Amino acid sequence: MNKTRQKVLILSTGGSAEPLVTAINKHCPNYVIFFCSETIGTQAGSSIMVDGNGEPCKIPGGTRPPEVSKLEKVCRQCGSRYFQTMPSIVKQVGLGAEYESYEKVITSNADSLAECYNRGREAIRIAREKYPHAQLIIDYTGGTKTMSVGLAMAGIDDGVAEMYIVSGPRGDLIKVASGMENIRKVDQTPLSWQRSKKQMEQLFGKFNYEGCLRIIDEMSPTVSSGTSEDKYLQFYQLLCKALQAWNRFMHYEAAEYLKPYAGDVPQLNAFLSNIIKSKQDYEKQSLAARAQGDPLPQGVKINLSLVYDLLRNAERCLLKEQEVDAVGRIYRALELMAQLCLLHQNPPINTSGVEVEILPSKLQDKYQKLLDLQANNKGADTERRLQLPLFKAYGLLADLGHPLGRLFQEREKEMENLLKIRNNAIIAHGINPVQAHEARAFYDFTCKFLEDGEKDMNVKGSYSKTLQFPQRLPSLRE
């Protein structure tokens, strides 16, 4: 027999054998695991029904008086059915020897949900070990209510097992009419969806998109095409891929993922579009500074969205207690602010290669000396271009009379002290860790520096108006 077509059936076992016999005959499993209750003292357990001697199974009814023949099935006076005794379930369905065709997993406390859940998981574990490629079927019709709930919960958590119950028309409120039983498959999708969505919400709120995508991959095969769950899974999958790429500064890739649902997250999409425009402006001005293209037209407002993105990314790092990563991003945001402001000068100035000749004449002697010093330190510089690190970039802005340069002069000492956090960290020039309060102080200073700078510059947008990534799963438009 093809191994992948084999079946293992797990049955919760109670006082009625008929549903279990029906389930075994309908499913025709290769192996059966009976989840039973233990016999404790005078309280009979359900394990005896599985393979007990004689006729341990009973079809419920009235108690037959000793003088009434076993051939009498119904009381002549009241019309109620008598008990009927039957052989064990194993004999009724013709199962082979124990541990070859079946085995029992027994709970010592059939009313303890934790115990029943754990024994249910144990039954699933046994099934997986003995038949790793088999179709796993769980029927939780029999047993105490707690046993049924425990086994069903274990099955839902397994995520792969198919679940069934034995059902049919009821003659009363107690049980299905004898002989009318049939198996019914249980639709787990709504339950699995809610459980998976709750897990996703927790991960999404922590910006753990990789974890969300794992849940989506596990859930997707269980969801029917065209259903509401299917539509949301597709939405969440592309959204998480977009945010994952965005978090890694892969903005163009993020935009492609977000495109089909741009209308469902309009503010996020607008922020991402501004970041991409800021990146394009940066690239255009950098080329213009090297005389490899035309600059932006005069009067175009500076777009600081790349800086905003770095700071929002740093904020996420702080929320995730990743202080070292946060400090690296904050430093780059401070550096990029100066670079963008210099690139929007006329003509554009690129800090990685400043041509002294394009500076105002009153500044050329000062920066020529810096260039000569740089050449002496680094050897021959055939291009004769000056490189400006962070402080010297802000110094040039101050010399040019730029508002951000003037602000830098006012707060230079405070910035210098805070930059020691980054410079002394193991990711830069030192060996120190970064403390949470240090990273937060660096972030708060940079945000305030940016906010005050925005007031004095002709800036398109504002950091305070940008959105952090959502921490709750958004909804689709109706």
Coordinates of C-alpha atoms in Angstrom, one line a residue, residues 21-442:
V21 CA -17.5 1.4 15.2
T22 CA -19.1 3.6 12.6
A23 CA -16.0 5.8 12.4
I24 CA -13.6 2.9 12.0
N25 CA -15.8 1.2 9.4
K26 CA -16.2 4.4 7.4
H27 CA -12.5 5.5 7.5
C28 CA -10.9 2.1 7.2
P29 CA -7.7 3.2 8.9
N30 CA -4.4 1.3 8.9
Y31 CA -3.9 2.0 12.6
V32 CA -6.2 3.2 15.4
I33 CA -5.3 5.0 18.6
F34 CA -8.1 4.9 21.2
F35 CA -8.0 7.9 23.7
C36 CA -9.6 6.3 26.8
S37 CA -10.3 6.9 30.4
E38 CA -8.8 4.8 33.1
T39 CA -10.7 2.5 35.4
I40 CA -10.3 3.9 38.9
G41 CA -11.7 1.8 41.8
T42 CA -15.4 1.0 41.1
Q43 CA -15.6 3.6 38.4
A44 CA -15.3 1.9 35.1
G45 CA -13.1 3.5 32.4
S46 CA -13.7 3.4 28.7
S47 CA -10.6 1.4 28.0
I48 CA -12.4 -1.8 28.7
M49 CA -14.7 -1.2 25.8
V50 CA -11.8 -1.2 23.4
D51 CA -10.5 -4.8 23.9
G52 CA -12.1 -6.1 27.1
N53 CA -13.2 -9.7 27.5
G54 CA -16.7 -11.0 26.9
E55 CA -19.2 -8.3 25.8
P56 CA -18.1 -5.1 27.5
C57 CA -20.0 -2.8 25.1
K58 CA -23.5 -1.8 25.7
I59 CA -26.2 -0.1 23.6
P60 CA -28.0 2.0 26.2
G61 CA -31.6 1.3 27.1
G62 CA -33.6 0.1 30.1
T63 CA -32.3 -2.5 32.5
R64 CA -33.5 -6.0 31.5
P65 CA -34.9 -7.9 34.5
P66 CA -33.2 -11.3 35.0
E67 CA -36.3 -13.2 34.1
V68 CA -36.6 -11.6 30.7
S69 CA -35.0 -13.4 27.8
K70 CA -32.1 -11.7 26.0
L71 CA -34.1 -12.1 22.8
E72 CA -36.5 -9.5 24.2
K73 CA -35.2 -6.1 22.9
V74 CA -38.1 -3.9 24.1
C75 CA -40.1 -3.8 27.4
R76 CA -43.6 -5.1 26.7
Q77 CA -45.1 -2.8 29.3
C78 CA -43.5 0.6 28.6
G79 CA -41.9 0.1 25.2
S80 CA -38.4 1.3 26.2
R81 CA -35.3 -0.5 24.8
Y82 CA -33.3 -2.9 27.0
F83 CA -29.5 -2.7 27.2
Q84 CA -27.8 -4.8 24.5
T85 CA -24.4 -6.1 25.2
M86 CA -21.8 -6.4 22.4
P87 CA -18.2 -7.6 22.0
S88 CA -15.3 -5.2 22.3
I89 CA -14.8 -2.6 19.6
V90 CA -11.7 -4.4 18.4
K91 CA -13.7 -7.5 17.8
Q92 CA -16.7 -5.7 16.3
V93 CA -14.5 -4.1 13.6
G94 CA -12.0 -7.0 13.2
L95 CA -8.8 -5.1 14.3
G96 CA -5.6 -7.2 14.8
A97 CA -3.3 -7.4 17.7
E98 CA -2.5 -4.5 20.0
Y99 CA 0.4 -2.3 18.9
E100 CA 0.1 -3.9 15.4
S101 CA -3.4 -2.5 14.5
Y102 CA -4.2 -0.3 17.4
E103 CA -3.2 1.0 20.8
K104 CA -4.6 2.9 23.7
V105 CA -3.7 6.2 25.2
I106 CA -5.2 6.4 28.6
T107 CA -6.0 9.5 30.7
S108 CA -6.1 9.2 34.5
N109 CA -8.3 12.2 34.8
A110 CA -11.0 12.4 32.2
D111 CA -12.3 15.8 33.6
S112 CA -9.0 17.6 33.5
L113 CA -8.7 19.7 30.4
A114 CA -4.9 20.1 30.7
E115 CA -4.5 16.3 31.2
C116 CA -6.8 15.5 28.3
Y117 CA -5.1 18.0 26.0
N118 CA -1.7 16.6 26.8
R119 CA -2.8 13.0 26.3
G120 CA -4.4 14.1 23.0
R121 CA -1.0 15.6 21.9
E122 CA 0.6 12.3 23.0
A123 CA -1.7 10.4 20.7
I124 CA -0.9 12.7 17.8
R125 CA 2.9 12.3 18.5
I126 CA 2.5 8.5 18.5
A127 CA 0.7 8.6 15.2
R128 CA 3.3 10.9 13.6
E129 CA 6.1 8.6 14.8
K130 CA 4.6 5.3 13.6
Y131 CA 3.1 6.6 10.3
P132 CA 5.0 9.9 9.5
H133 CA 3.5 10.1 6.0
A134 CA 0.0 9.0 6.8
Q135 CA -3.3 10.9 6.7
L136 CA -4.1 11.7 10.3
I137 CA -7.8 11.7 11.3
I138 CA -9.2 12.7 14.6
D139 CA -12.7 11.8 15.7
Y140 CA -13.7 13.4 19.1
T141 CA -17.3 12.1 19.2
G142 CA -16.8 9.8 22.2
G143 CA -15.5 10.3 25.8
T144 CA -16.3 12.9 28.4
K145 CA -16.9 16.4 27.2
T146 CA -13.5 17.3 28.6
M147 CA -11.8 14.5 26.7
S148 CA -13.5 15.6 23.5
V149 CA -12.5 19.2 24.0
G150 CA -8.9 18.3 24.9
L151 CA -8.5 16.1 21.8
A152 CA -10.1 18.7 19.5
M153 CA -7.8 21.4 20.9
A154 CA -4.8 19.1 20.3
G155 CA -6.0 18.5 16.7
I156 CA -6.4 22.2 16.0
D157 CA -3.0 23.0 17.4
D158 CA -1.5 20.2 15.2
G159 CA -2.8 22.1 12.2
V160 CA -2.6 19.2 9.8
A161 CA -4.9 16.6 11.2
E162 CA -8.4 16.3 9.7
M163 CA -11.2 16.2 12.3
Y164 CA -14.5 14.4 12.2
I165 CA -17.5 13.7 14.4
V166 CA -20.1 11.0 14.2
S167 CA -23.6 12.6 13.9
G168 CA -27.1 12.0 12.7
P169 CA -30.7 12.5 13.5
R170 CA -31.6 12.6 17.2
G171 CA -34.7 11.0 18.7
D172 CA -34.1 13.1 21.9
L173 CA -31.7 15.6 23.3
I174 CA -29.3 12.9 24.6
K175 CA -27.9 10.9 21.7
V176 CA -28.0 10.1 18.0
A177 CA -30.6 7.4 17.1
S178 CA -28.9 4.0 17.0
G179 CA -28.2 2.9 13.4
M180 CA -28.6 6.4 12.1
E181 CA -24.9 7.5 12.7
N182 CA -22.7 8.9 9.9
I183 CA -19.4 10.7 9.9
R184 CA -19.2 14.4 9.4
K185 CA -16.0 16.4 8.6
V186 CA -15.4 19.3 10.9
D187 CA -14.5 22.6 9.2
Q188 CA -11.6 23.9 11.1
T189 CA -10.9 26.9 8.9
P190 CA -12.8 29.5 11.0
L191 CA -11.1 28.3 14.2
S192 CA -7.7 28.0 12.7
W193 CA -8.0 31.4 11.0
Q194 CA -8.9 33.1 14.3
R195 CA -6.1 31.4 16.2
S196 CA -3.6 32.1 13.4
K197 CA -4.7 35.7 13.1
K198 CA -4.3 36.3 16.8
Q199 CA -0.7 34.9 16.6
M200 CA -0.1 37.1 13.6
E201 CA -1.4 40.2 15.4
Q202 CA 1.1 39.6 18.2
L203 CA 4.0 39.3 15.8
F204 CA 2.8 42.1 13.6
G205 CA 2.7 44.4 16.6
K206 CA 6.4 43.6 17.3
F207 CA 7.3 44.2 13.6
N208 CA 8.2 40.5 13.2
Y209 CA 7.2 40.1 9.6
E210 CA 9.2 37.0 9.1
G211 CA 7.1 35.3 11.8
C212 CA 3.9 36.5 10.2
L213 CA 4.9 35.2 6.8
R214 CA 5.6 31.7 8.3
I215 CA 2.1 31.6 9.8
I216 CA 0.6 32.7 6.4
D217 CA 2.5 30.0 4.6
E218 CA 1.2 27.4 7.1
M219 CA -2.4 28.7 6.9
S220 CA -2.6 29.2 3.1
P221 CA -3.1 25.5 2.1
T222 CA -6.0 25.1 4.5
V223 CA -8.0 28.1 3.2
S224 CA -10.4 27.8 0.3
S225 CA -9.9 30.1 -2.7
G226 CA -12.2 33.1 -2.9
T227 CA -13.2 33.1 0.8
S228 CA -12.8 36.1 3.1
E229 CA -9.9 34.3 4.8
D230 CA -8.2 33.8 1.5
K231 CA -8.5 37.5 0.5
Y232 CA -7.1 38.6 3.9
L233 CA -4.2 36.1 3.7
Q234 CA -3.2 37.5 0.3
F235 CA -3.4 41.1 1.7
Y236 CA -1.4 40.3 4.8
Q237 CA 1.2 38.4 2.8
L238 CA 2.0 41.2 0.5
L239 CA 1.7 43.8 3.3
C240 CA 4.2 41.9 5.4
K241 CA 6.6 41.4 2.5
A242 CA 6.3 45.1 1.7
L243 CA 7.1 46.1 5.3
Q244 CA 9.8 43.6 5.6
A245 CA 11.5 45.0 2.5
W246 CA 10.9 48.6 3.6
N247 CA 12.4 47.8 7.0
R248 CA 15.6 46.8 5.1
F249 CA 15.5 50.0 3.1
M250 CA 14.5 48.1 -0.1
H251 CA 12.0 50.8 -1.0
Y252 CA 11.4 50.0 -4.7
E253 CA 10.8 46.3 -3.8
A254 CA 8.4 47.4 -1.0
A255 CA 6.5 49.6 -3.4
E256 CA 5.9 46.7 -5.8
Y257 CA 4.6 44.5 -3.0
L258 CA 2.3 47.3 -1.7
K259 CA 1.0 48.4 -5.1
P260 CA -2.1 46.1 -5.3
Y261 CA -3.2 47.3 -1.8
A262 CA -2.1 50.9 -2.0
G263 CA -5.7 52.1 -1.5
D264 CA -6.1 50.1 1.7
V265 CA -3.1 51.7 3.4
P266 CA -3.0 55.2 1.7
Q267 CA -0.9 56.9 4.4
L268 CA 1.7 54.3 4.3
N269 CA 1.8 54.3 0.5
A270 CA 2.1 58.1 0.5
F271 CA 5.0 58.0 2.9
L272 CA 6.8 55.3 0.9
S273 CA 6.2 57.3 -2.3
N274 CA 7.8 60.4 -0.7
I275 CA 10.8 58.3 0.4
I276 CA 11.4 57.0 -3.1
K277 CA 11.1 60.6 -4.4
S278 CA 13.6 61.8 -1.8
K279 CA 16.0 59.0 -2.9
Q280 CA 15.6 60.0 -6.6
D281 CA 16.3 63.6 -5.7
Y282 CA 19.4 62.6 -3.8
E283 CA 20.7 60.5 -6.7
K284 CA 19.9 63.3 -9.2
Q285 CA 21.7 65.9 -7.2
S286 CA 24.7 63.6 -6.5
L287 CA 25.1 63.2 -10.2
A288 CA 24.8 66.9 -10.9
A289 CA 27.4 67.6 -8.2
R290 CA 29.8 65.4 -10.3
A291 CA 28.8 67.2 -13.5
Q292 CA 27.1 64.1 -14.8
G293 CA 23.6 65.5 -15.2
D294 CA 21.3 68.4 -14.6
P295 CA 20.2 69.4 -11.1
L296 CA 16.7 69.8 -9.9
P297 CA 15.0 73.1 -11.0
Q298 CA 15.5 76.1 -8.8
G299 CA 12.8 76.4 -6.1
V300 CA 12.1 72.7 -5.6
K301 CA 11.6 72.1 -1.9
I302 CA 14.0 69.8 -0.1
N303 CA 12.5 66.4 0.6
L304 CA 13.8 64.9 3.9
S305 CA 11.7 61.7 3.7
L306 CA 14.9 59.6 3.6
V307 CA 15.8 61.1 7.0
Y308 CA 12.3 60.5 8.3
D309 CA 12.5 56.9 7.2
L310 CA 15.8 56.4 9.0
L311 CA 14.4 57.9 12.2
R312 CA 11.2 55.8 12.1
N313 CA 13.4 52.7 11.5
A314 CA 15.5 53.8 14.6
E315 CA 12.3 54.2 16.6
R316 CA 11.3 50.6 15.7
C317 CA 14.7 49.4 16.9
L318 CA 14.2 51.2 20.2
L319 CA 10.8 49.5 20.6
K320 CA 12.4 46.2 20.0
E321 CA 15.3 47.0 22.4
Q322 CA 17.9 47.0 19.6
E323 CA 19.8 50.0 20.9
V324 CA 22.9 49.4 18.8
D325 CA 21.0 49.3 15.6
A326 CA 19.0 52.4 16.6
V327 CA 22.1 54.4 17.3
G328 CA 23.6 53.5 13.9
R329 CA 20.4 54.7 12.1
I330 CA 20.2 57.9 14.2
Y331 CA 23.8 58.8 13.3
R332 CA 23.1 58.2 9.6
A333 CA 20.0 60.4 9.8
L334 CA 22.1 63.3 11.3
E335 CA 24.7 62.8 8.6
L336 CA 22.1 62.6 5.8
M337 CA 20.4 65.8 6.9
A338 CA 23.6 67.7 6.2
Q339 CA 24.3 65.9 3.0
L340 CA 20.8 66.6 1.6
C341 CA 21.0 70.3 2.5
L342 CA 24.4 70.6 0.8
L343 CA 23.1 68.7 -2.3
H344 CA 20.3 71.3 -2.6
Q345 CA 22.7 74.2 -2.8
N346 CA 23.3 76.0 -6.1
P347 CA 25.4 74.4 -7.4
P348 CA 25.0 71.0 -5.6
I349 CA 27.7 70.0 -3.1
N350 CA 28.5 66.4 -2.6
T351 CA 30.3 65.7 0.8
S352 CA 32.1 62.7 -0.7
G353 CA 33.9 64.9 -3.2
V354 CA 33.7 68.7 -2.7
E355 CA 35.2 70.8 -5.5
V356 CA 36.7 73.8 -3.6
E357 CA 36.4 75.9 -6.8
I358 CA 32.6 75.9 -6.6
L359 CA 32.5 77.3 -3.1
P360 CA 32.1 81.1 -2.5
S361 CA 35.4 82.8 -2.9
K362 CA 35.6 83.8 0.8
L363 CA 35.5 80.2 1.8
Q364 CA 37.9 78.7 -0.7
D365 CA 41.2 79.4 1.2
K366 CA 39.7 77.7 4.3
Y367 CA 38.6 74.6 2.5
Q368 CA 41.7 74.5 0.3
K369 CA 43.8 74.1 3.5
L370 CA 41.5 71.2 4.5
L371 CA 42.0 69.6 1.1
D372 CA 45.8 70.0 1.4
L373 CA 45.7 68.5 4.8
Q374 CA 43.6 65.6 3.6
A375 CA 46.0 65.0 0.7
N376 CA 49.0 65.0 3.1
N377 CA 47.3 62.5 5.3
K378 CA 46.0 60.2 2.5
G379 CA 48.7 60.7 -0.1
A380 CA 48.3 62.0 -3.7
D381 CA 44.7 62.9 -4.5
T382 CA 44.5 63.1 -8.3
E383 CA 40.9 64.3 -8.2
R384 CA 41.6 67.0 -5.6
R385 CA 38.2 66.7 -4.1
L386 CA 37.5 67.3 -0.4
Q387 CA 35.7 64.7 1.7
L388 CA 33.6 66.1 4.6
P389 CA 32.6 64.0 7.6
L390 CA 29.6 64.8 9.7
F391 CA 30.9 67.8 11.7
K392 CA 32.7 69.4 8.8
A393 CA 29.6 69.0 6.7
Y394 CA 27.6 71.0 9.3
G395 CA 30.5 73.4 9.5
L396 CA 30.2 74.1 5.8
L397 CA 26.5 74.6 6.1
A398 CA 27.2 77.2 8.9
D399 CA 29.8 78.9 6.7
L400 CA 27.2 79.1 3.9
G401 CA 24.7 80.7 6.3
H402 CA 22.3 77.8 6.1
P403 CA 19.6 77.6 8.8
L404 CA 20.6 74.0 9.8
G405 CA 24.3 75.1 10.0
R406 CA 23.3 77.9 12.4
L407 CA 21.3 75.4 14.5
F408 CA 24.3 73.1 14.6
Q409 CA 26.5 75.9 15.9
E410 CA 24.0 76.5 18.8
R411 CA 23.9 72.7 19.7
E412 CA 27.4 71.6 18.6
K413 CA 28.6 70.7 22.1
E414 CA 25.4 68.7 22.9
M415 CA 25.7 66.9 19.6
E416 CA 29.3 66.1 20.2
N417 CA 28.6 64.6 23.6
L418 CA 25.8 62.4 22.2
L419 CA 27.9 61.3 19.3
K420 CA 30.4 59.8 21.8
I421 CA 27.7 57.2 22.4
R422 CA 28.0 56.0 18.8
N423 CA 31.7 56.5 18.5
N424 CA 32.5 54.6 21.7
A425 CA 30.1 51.8 20.8
I426 CA 31.5 48.4 19.6
I427 CA 29.8 49.0 16.2
A428 CA 32.0 52.1 15.6
H429 CA 35.3 52.9 17.2
G430 CA 35.0 51.5 20.7
I431 CA 34.0 48.4 22.6
N432 CA 31.1 49.7 24.7
P433 CA 27.5 48.5 24.6
V434 CA 24.8 51.0 24.1
Q435 CA 22.4 51.6 27.0
A436 CA 18.7 52.1 26.4
H437 CA 18.6 55.5 28.0
E438 CA 21.6 56.6 25.9
A439 CA 20.0 55.5 22.6
R440 CA 16.7 57.2 23.6
A441 CA 18.5 60.5 24.5
F442 CA 20.3 60.4 21.1

